[in-house]
Backbone as ProteinMPNN parsed JSONL, in Angstrom:
{"seq_chain_A": "MDFLTDSQIKELWDKVIMEITEHISNIQLYKQDFANLGETCTVQTTFEGGYNATLFLCADTSLFTHLTQCVLQSETVSQQDVEDFAKEYFNIICGRIVAKIFQFSHVSSHFSIPDFRAGCNIPDDKGKIRFVLNYKSSCNEGIQLIHQKPILEKNNA", "coords_chain_A": {"N_chain_A": [[10.801, 35.655, 31.403], [10.702, 32.262, 32.443], [11.542, 29.269, 30.613], [9.226, 26.754, 29.515], [8.481, 23.816, 31.453], [9.271, 20.272, 31.035], [6.97, 18.85, 31.672], [4.966, 20.78, 31.278], [5.32, 21.232, 28.546], [4.645, 18.703, 27.57], [1.947, 18.642, 28.318], [0.98, 20.718, 26.686], [1.407, 19.618, 24.083], [-0.283, 17.38, 24.27], [-2.838, 18.555, 24.614], [-3.045, 20.127, 22.249], [-2.83, 18.222, 20.128], [-5.14, 16.677, 20.544], [-7.184, 18.634, 20.33], [-6.812, 19.731, 17.692], [-7.165, 17.445, 16.088], [-9.838, 16.717, 16.629], [-11.095, 19.069, 15.814], [-10.605, 19.249, 13.006], [-11.719, 16.928, 12.041], [-13.728, 15.79, 13.598], [-13.069, 13.501, 14.91], [-12.399, 11.891, 17.851], [-9.71, 11.652, 20.161], [-8.419, 9.407, 22.553], [-6.664, 9.177, 25.551], [-4.141, 6.754, 26.175], [-2.323, 4.101, 27.812], [-0.575, 2.665, 26.278], [0.228, 2.63, 22.808], [-1.71, 0.984, 20.569], [-0.729, -0.143, 17.838], [-1.117, -0.909, 14.381], [-0.698, -1.478, 11.045], [1.462, 0.979, 10.128], [2.469, 4.467, 9.704], [4.878, 7.136, 9.729], [5.421, 10.468, 10.722], [7.786, 12.999, 10.863], [9.608, 15.636, 12.496], [11.905, 18.341, 13.233], [12.545, 20.605, 15.815], [13.954, 23.823, 16.279], [15.811, 26.548, 17.7], [14.602, 28.459, 20.357], [13.269, 26.345, 21.462], [14.136, 23.09, 21.367], [13.882, 20.019, 19.808], [13.168, 16.682, 18.662], [10.52, 15.29, 16.954], [8.27, 12.595, 16.576], [5.505, 11.363, 14.93], [3.685, 8.677, 15.005], [1.369, 6.635, 13.488], [-1.537, 4.565, 12.985], [-1.986, 3.653, 9.668], [-4.559, 3.572, 8.745], [-5.824, 5.468, 10.365], [-4.698, 7.914, 9.52], [-5.665, 7.76, 6.924], [-8.431, 7.826, 7.381], [-8.659, 10.388, 8.579], [-7.822, 11.935, 6.396], [-9.866, 11.376, 4.542], [-12.0, 12.587, 5.895], [-11.252, 15.315, 5.878], [-10.954, 15.846, 3.126], [-13.455, 15.24, 2.367], [-14.254, 12.902, 1.037], [-14.657, 9.516, 0.168], [-12.865, 8.166, -1.357], [-9.49, 8.217, -1.471], [-6.102, 8.783, -2.385], [-2.879, 7.155, -1.904], [-0.956, 9.12, -2.013], [-2.488, 11.362, -1.337], [-3.006, 10.741, 1.353], [-0.405, 10.745, 2.428], [0.347, 13.443, 1.907], [-1.612, 14.752, 3.42], [-1.038, 13.793, 6.031], [1.452, 14.978, 6.527], [0.719, 17.68, 6.412], [-1.171, 17.805, 8.484], [0.478, 17.262, 10.729], [2.119, 19.459, 10.452], [0.325, 21.556, 10.998], [-0.282, 21.001, 13.694], [2.309, 21.271, 14.831], [2.81, 23.955, 14.219], [0.909, 25.198, 15.82], [1.932, 24.497, 18.307], [4.408, 25.902, 18.34], [3.392, 28.509, 18.374], [1.996, 28.485, 20.844], [4.094, 27.995, 22.666], [5.558, 30.333, 22.324], [3.625, 32.173, 23.15], [3.33, 31.536, 25.907], [5.953, 31.547, 26.971], [7.524, 33.355, 25.61], [9.492, 32.512, 23.877], [11.1, 31.986, 20.89], [10.787, 29.744, 18.195], [11.35, 27.391, 15.508], [10.377, 24.917, 13.052], [11.267, 22.075, 11.041], [10.203, 21.125, 7.714], [7.763, 18.646, 7.821], [8.585, 15.169, 7.524], [7.615, 12.255, 5.825], [7.184, 8.776, 6.282], [6.694, 5.337, 5.486], [5.695, 2.823, 7.806], [6.779, 2.371, 11.251], [8.969, 4.468, 11.954], [11.118, 5.107, 14.065], [13.956, 6.048, 15.786], [15.807, 3.738, 17.782], [16.51, 4.744, 20.51], [16.209, 5.007, 23.503], [17.232, 6.54, 25.6], [17.129, 9.167, 24.817], [14.503, 9.937, 24.839], [12.041, 12.154, 25.875], [9.298, 12.2, 26.459], [6.337, 10.213, 25.826], [3.294, 10.179, 24.137], [0.287, 8.482, 23.978], [-2.514, 7.419, 22.107], [-5.895, 6.422, 21.34], [-8.172, 6.344, 18.712], [-11.617, 7.314, 18.184], [-12.428, 5.406, 16.466], [-10.973, 3.245, 17.131], [-8.291, 3.32, 16.346], [-4.759, 3.583, 16.498], [-2.419, 6.071, 17.683], [0.659, 7.724, 18.187], [2.798, 9.959, 19.834], [6.139, 10.767, 19.945], [8.527, 12.365, 21.78], [11.666, 13.517, 21.513], [14.917, 14.331, 22.854], [16.957, 16.725, 21.26], [19.669, 16.18, 18.905], [21.594, 18.108, 19.345], [21.701, 18.469, 22.148], [23.073, 16.26, 22.971], [25.757, 16.757, 22.561], [26.188, 18.7, 24.438], [25.931, 17.526, 26.849]], "CA_chain_A": [[10.007, 34.518, 31.824], [11.385, 30.989, 32.277], [11.013, 28.355, 29.612], [8.292, 25.762, 30.027], [9.027, 22.529, 31.905], [8.884, 19.126, 30.204], [5.582, 18.537, 32.001], [4.128, 21.767, 30.6], [5.428, 20.949, 27.104], [3.846, 17.493, 27.353], [0.54, 19.043, 28.422], [0.658, 21.477, 25.475], [1.296, 18.67, 22.972], [-1.477, 16.581, 24.503], [-4.022, 19.376, 24.35], [-3.08, 20.549, 20.844], [-3.131, 17.07, 19.266], [-6.545, 16.306, 20.705], [-8.028, 19.707, 19.801], [-6.688, 19.824, 16.228], [-7.768, 16.249, 15.489], [-11.3, 16.82, 16.71], [-11.54, 20.222, 15.032], [-10.572, 19.039, 11.561], [-12.357, 15.689, 11.59], [-14.693, 15.285, 14.586], [-12.569, 12.246, 15.477], [-11.863, 12.121, 19.184], [-8.602, 10.825, 20.608], [-8.493, 9.065, 23.965], [-5.35, 8.828, 26.087], [-3.901, 5.345, 26.454], [-1.007, 3.814, 28.372], [0.225, 2.155, 25.172], [-0.394, 2.769, 21.484], [-1.944, -0.304, 19.929], [-0.548, 0.204, 16.434], [-1.098, -1.979, 13.388], [0.072, -0.996, 9.894], [1.694, 2.371, 10.494], [3.352, 5.394, 9.012], [5.473, 8.074, 10.671], [5.748, 11.818, 10.292], [8.854, 13.461, 11.757], [10.147, 16.981, 12.311], [12.857, 18.8, 14.239], [12.385, 21.987, 16.264], [15.191, 24.517, 16.61], [15.609, 27.896, 18.234], [14.458, 28.41, 21.797], [12.729, 25.026, 21.805], [14.831, 22.111, 20.541], [13.367, 18.663, 19.992], [12.806, 15.901, 17.481], [9.21, 14.711, 17.2], [7.792, 11.545, 15.684], [4.09, 11.045, 15.065], [3.499, 7.361, 14.411], [-0.061, 6.347, 13.561], [-2.103, 3.586, 12.074], [-2.249, 4.215, 8.347], [-6.015, 3.723, 8.637], [-6.22, 6.725, 11.005], [-4.37, 8.99, 8.588], [-6.607, 7.639, 5.801], [-9.723, 8.296, 7.879], [-8.555, 11.846, 8.705], [-7.759, 12.484, 5.037], [-11.216, 11.282, 3.995], [-12.823, 13.613, 6.554], [-10.86, 16.643, 5.421], [-11.249, 15.969, 1.691], [-14.876, 14.902, 2.212], [-14.323, 11.906, -0.029], [-14.304, 8.161, 0.593], [-11.756, 7.717, -2.184], [-8.27, 9.026, -1.368], [-4.916, 8.058, -2.83], [-1.775, 7.081, -0.952], [-0.328, 10.445, -2.025], [-3.365, 12.228, -0.537], [-2.783, 10.407, 2.76], [0.928, 11.25, 2.779], [0.292, 14.909, 1.926], [-2.413, 15.175, 4.558], [-0.324, 13.484, 7.274], [2.47, 16.016, 6.706], [0.029, 18.942, 6.707], [-1.753, 17.631, 9.819], [1.555, 17.447, 11.693], [2.544, 20.844, 10.274], [-0.65, 22.386, 11.73], [-0.064, 20.743, 15.117], [3.585, 21.873, 15.212], [2.637, 25.409, 14.165], [0.163, 25.586, 17.023], [2.863, 24.354, 19.438], [5.327, 27.039, 18.29], [2.635, 29.682, 18.816], [1.717, 28.349, 22.283], [5.355, 28.168, 23.401], [5.863, 31.765, 22.302], [2.612, 32.842, 23.973], [3.547, 31.301, 27.331], [7.316, 31.761, 27.465], [8.188, 34.346, 24.765], [10.626, 31.849, 23.256], [10.851, 31.798, 19.469], [11.296, 28.49, 17.625], [10.842, 27.006, 14.191], [10.51, 23.483, 12.823], [11.499, 21.701, 9.645], [9.065, 20.551, 6.996], [7.613, 17.246, 8.24], [8.997, 14.097, 6.623], [6.701, 11.115, 5.921], [7.731, 7.457, 5.932], [5.863, 4.18, 5.811], [6.199, 2.07, 8.95], [7.045, 3.099, 12.49], [10.387, 4.806, 11.801], [11.58, 5.843, 15.22], [15.243, 5.505, 16.232], [15.739, 2.978, 19.029], [17.413, 5.379, 21.458], [15.327, 5.325, 24.624], [17.861, 7.531, 26.459], [16.83, 10.51, 24.331], [13.066, 10.198, 24.887], [11.54, 12.987, 26.968], [7.994, 11.649, 26.794], [5.555, 9.572, 24.777], [1.85, 10.304, 24.302], [-0.405, 7.422, 23.248], [-3.952, 7.643, 21.97], [-6.746, 5.569, 20.525], [-9.23, 7.166, 18.137], [-12.972, 6.824, 18.388], [-12.564, 4.249, 15.567], [-10.047, 2.252, 17.66], [-7.025, 3.4, 15.626], [-3.718, 4.083, 17.388], [-1.52, 7.15, 17.3], [1.657, 7.9, 19.239], [3.751, 11.044, 19.663], [7.368, 10.545, 20.684], [9.279, 13.604, 21.911], [13.052, 13.205, 21.849], [15.891, 15.397, 22.979], [17.656, 16.884, 19.97], [21.067, 15.762, 18.81], [22.398, 19.191, 19.915], [21.871, 18.289, 23.58], [24.027, 15.172, 23.183], [27.078, 17.361, 22.611], [26.267, 19.581, 25.601], [25.758, 16.752, 28.077]], "C_chain_A": [[10.779, 33.23, 31.544], [10.729, 30.151, 31.194], [10.108, 27.326, 30.273], [9.007, 24.484, 30.453], [8.614, 21.429, 30.933], [7.424, 18.757, 30.435], [4.624, 19.504, 31.299], [4.144, 21.558, 29.09], [4.559, 19.741, 26.759], [2.359, 17.824, 27.369], [0.094, 19.835, 27.19], [0.456, 20.547, 24.287], [0.003, 17.874, 23.084], [-2.734, 17.358, 24.12], [-4.154, 19.726, 22.863], [-3.433, 19.379, 19.919], [-4.613, 16.71, 19.343], [-7.473, 17.355, 20.099], [-8.003, 19.771, 18.281], [-7.384, 18.639, 15.566], [-9.287, 16.337, 15.503], [-11.82, 17.962, 15.841], [-11.618, 19.926, 13.532], [-11.394, 17.835, 11.099], [-13.508, 15.189, 12.453], [-14.318, 13.907, 15.118], [-11.956, 12.578, 16.829], [-10.717, 11.151, 19.457], [-8.725, 10.627, 22.109], [-7.107, 8.624, 24.425], [-5.302, 7.341, 26.43], [-2.53, 5.198, 27.107], [-0.04, 3.365, 27.278], [-0.518, 2.412, 23.872], [-0.51, 1.38, 20.887], [-1.93, -0.059, 18.428], [-0.53, -1.033, 15.558], [-0.164, -1.57, 12.259], [0.224, 0.511, 10.057], [2.471, 3.168, 9.463], [3.78, 6.444, 10.033], [5.718, 9.409, 9.989], [6.72, 12.365, 11.331], [9.228, 14.895, 11.448], [11.114, 17.296, 13.443], [12.599, 20.274, 14.527], [13.753, 22.546, 16.621], [14.86, 25.925, 17.059], [15.562, 27.797, 19.743], [13.949, 27.083, 22.313], [13.351, 24.03, 20.843], [14.304, 20.72, 20.843], [13.214, 18.002, 18.633], [11.519, 15.181, 17.833], [8.859, 13.701, 16.127], [6.321, 11.333, 15.971], [3.858, 9.765, 14.28], [2.031, 6.986, 14.577], [-0.436, 5.21, 12.636], [-2.387, 4.28, 10.749], [-3.747, 4.446, 8.161], [-6.502, 5.019, 9.3], [-5.914, 7.897, 10.084], [-5.299, 8.95, 7.368], [-7.965, 8.19, 6.201], [-9.73, 9.827, 8.013], [-8.553, 12.519, 7.338], [-9.138, 12.468, 4.393], [-12.136, 12.344, 4.592], [-12.526, 14.999, 6.003], [-11.212, 16.855, 3.954], [-12.719, 15.706, 1.373], [-15.081, 13.953, 1.032], [-13.922, 10.55, 0.537], [-13.079, 7.648, -0.147], [-10.589, 8.685, -2.066], [-7.089, 8.159, -1.788], [-3.883, 7.997, -1.714], [-1.069, 8.432, -0.875], [-1.157, 11.444, -1.231], [-3.116, 12.014, 0.95], [-1.431, 10.945, 3.223], [0.924, 12.769, 2.894], [-0.486, 15.405, 3.14], [-1.679, 14.94, 5.875], [0.73, 14.553, 7.558], [1.814, 17.351, 7.072], [-0.612, 18.928, 8.097], [-0.689, 17.874, 10.89], [2.079, 18.877, 11.635], [1.619, 21.786, 11.061], [-0.438, 22.236, 13.237], [1.219, 21.431, 15.591], [3.513, 23.4, 15.2], [1.908, 25.93, 15.389], [1.073, 25.515, 18.252], [3.835, 25.531, 19.483], [4.629, 28.304, 18.8], [2.372, 29.648, 20.321], [2.981, 28.557, 23.112], [5.72, 29.649, 23.444], [4.9, 32.531, 23.209], [2.929, 32.725, 25.462], [4.941, 31.659, 27.828], [8.111, 32.806, 26.68], [9.484, 33.818, 24.171], [10.25, 31.559, 21.801], [11.522, 30.512, 18.977], [10.753, 28.318, 16.222], [11.061, 25.5, 14.033], [10.661, 23.214, 11.339], [10.207, 21.166, 9.022], [8.951, 19.083, 7.399], [7.965, 16.268, 7.122], [8.094, 12.892, 6.877], [7.42, 9.831, 5.513], [6.732, 6.37, 6.302], [6.502, 3.437, 6.974], [6.404, 2.969, 10.161], [8.549, 3.367, 12.544], [10.872, 5.701, 12.917], [12.902, 5.231, 15.671], [15.104, 4.834, 17.601], [16.77, 3.528, 20.013], [16.594, 5.905, 22.632], [15.92, 6.392, 25.554], [17.555, 8.963, 26.05], [15.358, 10.877, 24.466], [12.709, 11.028, 26.113], [10.18, 12.48, 27.43], [7.349, 11.046, 25.566], [4.082, 9.771, 25.119], [1.19, 9.259, 23.409], [-1.907, 7.69, 23.247], [-4.592, 6.518, 21.168], [-7.835, 6.485, 19.992], [-10.588, 6.554, 18.456], [-13.275, 5.634, 17.468], [-11.571, 3.149, 15.931], [-8.725, 2.181, 16.884], [-5.993, 4.06, 16.543], [-2.894, 5.195, 16.787], [-0.603, 7.422, 18.485], [2.575, 9.06, 18.87], [4.956, 10.748, 20.549], [8.193, 11.822, 20.61], [10.685, 13.255, 22.376], [13.865, 14.473, 22.04], [16.595, 15.522, 21.643], [19.102, 16.414, 20.05], [21.973, 16.816, 19.434], [22.686, 18.963, 21.398], [22.889, 17.193, 23.896], [25.439, 15.733, 23.34], [27.286, 18.225, 23.858], [26.22, 18.801, 26.911], [27.071, 16.428, 28.741]], "O_chain_A": [[11.442, 33.12, 30.512], [9.544, 30.293, 30.895], [10.226, 27.068, 31.471], [10.028, 24.116, 29.87], [7.721, 21.623, 30.109], [6.719, 18.392, 29.494], [3.586, 19.086, 30.785], [3.114, 21.69, 28.428], [3.827, 19.758, 25.77], [1.601, 17.34, 26.528], [-1.022, 19.656, 26.702], [-0.535, 20.66, 23.565], [-0.721, 17.714, 22.102], [-3.585, 16.857, 23.385], [-5.24, 19.632, 22.291], [-4.255, 19.539, 19.017], [-5.256, 16.469, 18.322], [-8.445, 17.006, 19.428], [-9.055, 19.855, 17.646], [-8.113, 18.813, 14.589], [-9.941, 16.061, 14.496], [-12.866, 17.834, 15.204], [-12.582, 20.307, 12.868], [-11.729, 17.723, 9.92], [-14.197, 14.245, 12.066], [-15.152, 13.22, 15.71], [-11.092, 13.449, 16.93], [-10.748, 9.992, 19.043], [-9.084, 11.546, 22.845], [-6.458, 7.804, 23.776], [-6.276, 6.757, 26.905], [-1.675, 6.074, 26.97], [1.157, 3.644, 27.34], [-1.748, 2.411, 23.84], [0.491, 0.682, 20.721], [-2.967, 0.199, 17.817], [0.003, -2.075, 15.941], [1.025, -1.342, 12.484], [-0.768, 1.237, 10.117], [3.038, 2.635, 8.509], [3.135, 6.623, 11.066], [6.159, 9.473, 8.842], [6.505, 12.213, 12.533], [9.178, 15.329, 10.297], [11.141, 16.616, 14.469], [12.453, 21.085, 13.612], [14.599, 21.853, 17.186], [13.76, 26.426, 16.823], [16.395, 27.12, 20.347], [14.172, 26.734, 23.472], [13.124, 24.109, 19.635], [14.282, 20.292, 21.997], [13.14, 18.666, 17.599], [11.425, 14.538, 18.878], [9.109, 13.91, 14.94], [5.929, 11.143, 17.122], [3.837, 9.77, 13.049], [1.507, 7.015, 15.69], [0.243, 4.929, 11.648], [-2.963, 5.367, 10.72], [-4.156, 5.4, 7.499], [-7.485, 5.607, 8.849], [-6.757, 8.772, 9.883], [-5.674, 9.998, 6.842], [-8.582, 8.938, 5.443], [-10.69, 10.484, 7.609], [-9.201, 13.548, 7.142], [-9.537, 13.448, 3.763], [-12.954, 12.933, 3.884], [-13.441, 15.765, 5.697], [-11.709, 17.916, 3.578], [-13.169, 15.922, 0.248], [-15.935, 14.16, 0.169], [-12.959, 10.449, 1.298], [-12.344, 6.803, 0.363], [-10.678, 9.832, -2.504], [-7.085, 6.947, -1.569], [-3.996, 8.696, -0.707], [-0.634, 8.846, 0.2], [-0.601, 12.286, -0.526], [-3.024, 12.972, 1.717], [-1.334, 11.538, 4.297], [1.439, 13.322, 3.867], [-0.075, 16.356, 3.806], [-1.697, 15.807, 6.749], [0.884, 14.985, 8.701], [2.305, 18.066, 7.945], [-0.591, 19.938, 8.801], [-0.928, 18.608, 11.849], [2.445, 19.444, 12.664], [2.094, 22.713, 11.717], [-0.416, 23.227, 13.967], [1.223, 22.094, 16.628], [4.086, 24.06, 16.068], [2.254, 26.981, 15.929], [0.996, 26.37, 19.134], [4.063, 26.1, 20.55], [5.209, 29.073, 19.565], [2.51, 30.667, 20.998], [2.943, 29.223, 24.147], [6.143, 30.157, 24.482], [5.311, 33.429, 23.945], [2.811, 33.704, 26.199], [5.099, 32.036, 28.989], [9.247, 33.114, 27.04], [10.447, 34.561, 23.983], [9.211, 30.96, 21.524], [12.676, 30.234, 19.304], [9.822, 29.007, 15.805], [11.827, 24.889, 14.778], [10.244, 24.008, 10.495], [9.258, 20.808, 9.719], [9.936, 18.348, 7.328], [7.684, 16.506, 5.947], [7.837, 12.548, 8.03], [8.164, 9.802, 4.532], [6.019, 6.474, 7.3], [7.726, 3.427, 7.106], [6.219, 4.183, 10.086], [9.306, 2.581, 13.114], [11.021, 6.909, 12.738], [12.971, 4.026, 15.915], [14.369, 5.312, 18.466], [17.769, 2.875, 20.313], [16.326, 7.102, 22.732], [15.164, 7.085, 26.235], [17.708, 9.88, 26.856], [14.996, 12.029, 24.227], [13.03, 10.66, 27.243], [9.929, 12.345, 28.627], [7.743, 11.316, 24.431], [3.671, 9.556, 26.259], [1.501, 9.165, 22.222], [-2.484, 8.125, 24.244], [-3.933, 5.78, 20.435], [-8.367, 7.312, 20.733], [-10.683, 5.424, 18.936], [-14.268, 4.934, 17.669], [-11.345, 2.228, 15.146], [-8.116, 1.116, 16.778], [-6.32, 4.99, 17.28], [-2.69, 5.269, 15.575], [-1.026, 7.359, 19.64], [3.068, 9.142, 17.745], [4.815, 10.509, 21.748], [8.519, 12.303, 19.525], [10.879, 12.76, 23.486], [13.561, 15.528, 21.483], [16.807, 14.519, 20.961], [19.671, 16.274, 21.133], [23.013, 16.474, 19.997], [23.795, 19.233, 21.859], [23.498, 17.199, 24.966], [26.221, 15.244, 24.155], [28.419, 18.453, 24.282], [26.45, 19.373, 27.976], [27.09, 15.78, 29.788]]}, "name": "protein", "num_of_chains": 1, "seq": "MDFLTDSQIKELWDKVIMEITEHISNIQLYKQDFANLGETCTVQTTFEGGYNATLFLCADTSLFTHLTQCVLQSETVSQQDVEDFAKEYFNIICGRIVAKIFQFSHVSSHFSIPDFRAGCNIPDDKGKIRFVLNYKSSCNEGIQLIHQKPILEKNNA"}
């Protein structure tokens, strides 16, 4: 079976992010043309194997805080709780993507442990971007997924 197209990959990411977010928190995400981000943080990982990509999930810190509060069922959460949750949230989303890619194309992949950083830490290399997904939460908080070609492809081009 052929590997999925960029359009199919984009559709998978879109569906998984929206489903996981609503499932764990009852917070709905709405597609947007642009992410209206305020104070942000970024979670990043790299996929290798049959599916190669670098992914950045940049979100309003308030959204990650809100999600953390929902999951922990507590209004009081620490910065460490938010960081830990953001990495685990992205880990769950990425795990679902690996499973879906294998289900549809029988291609095996793995991803690195997500890395968390304050701010919107995305390299300014627009030539490597495959697609960007932008959302607004039901609480008007922004979140953006940036899918880049991996460094490996640079050497093969």
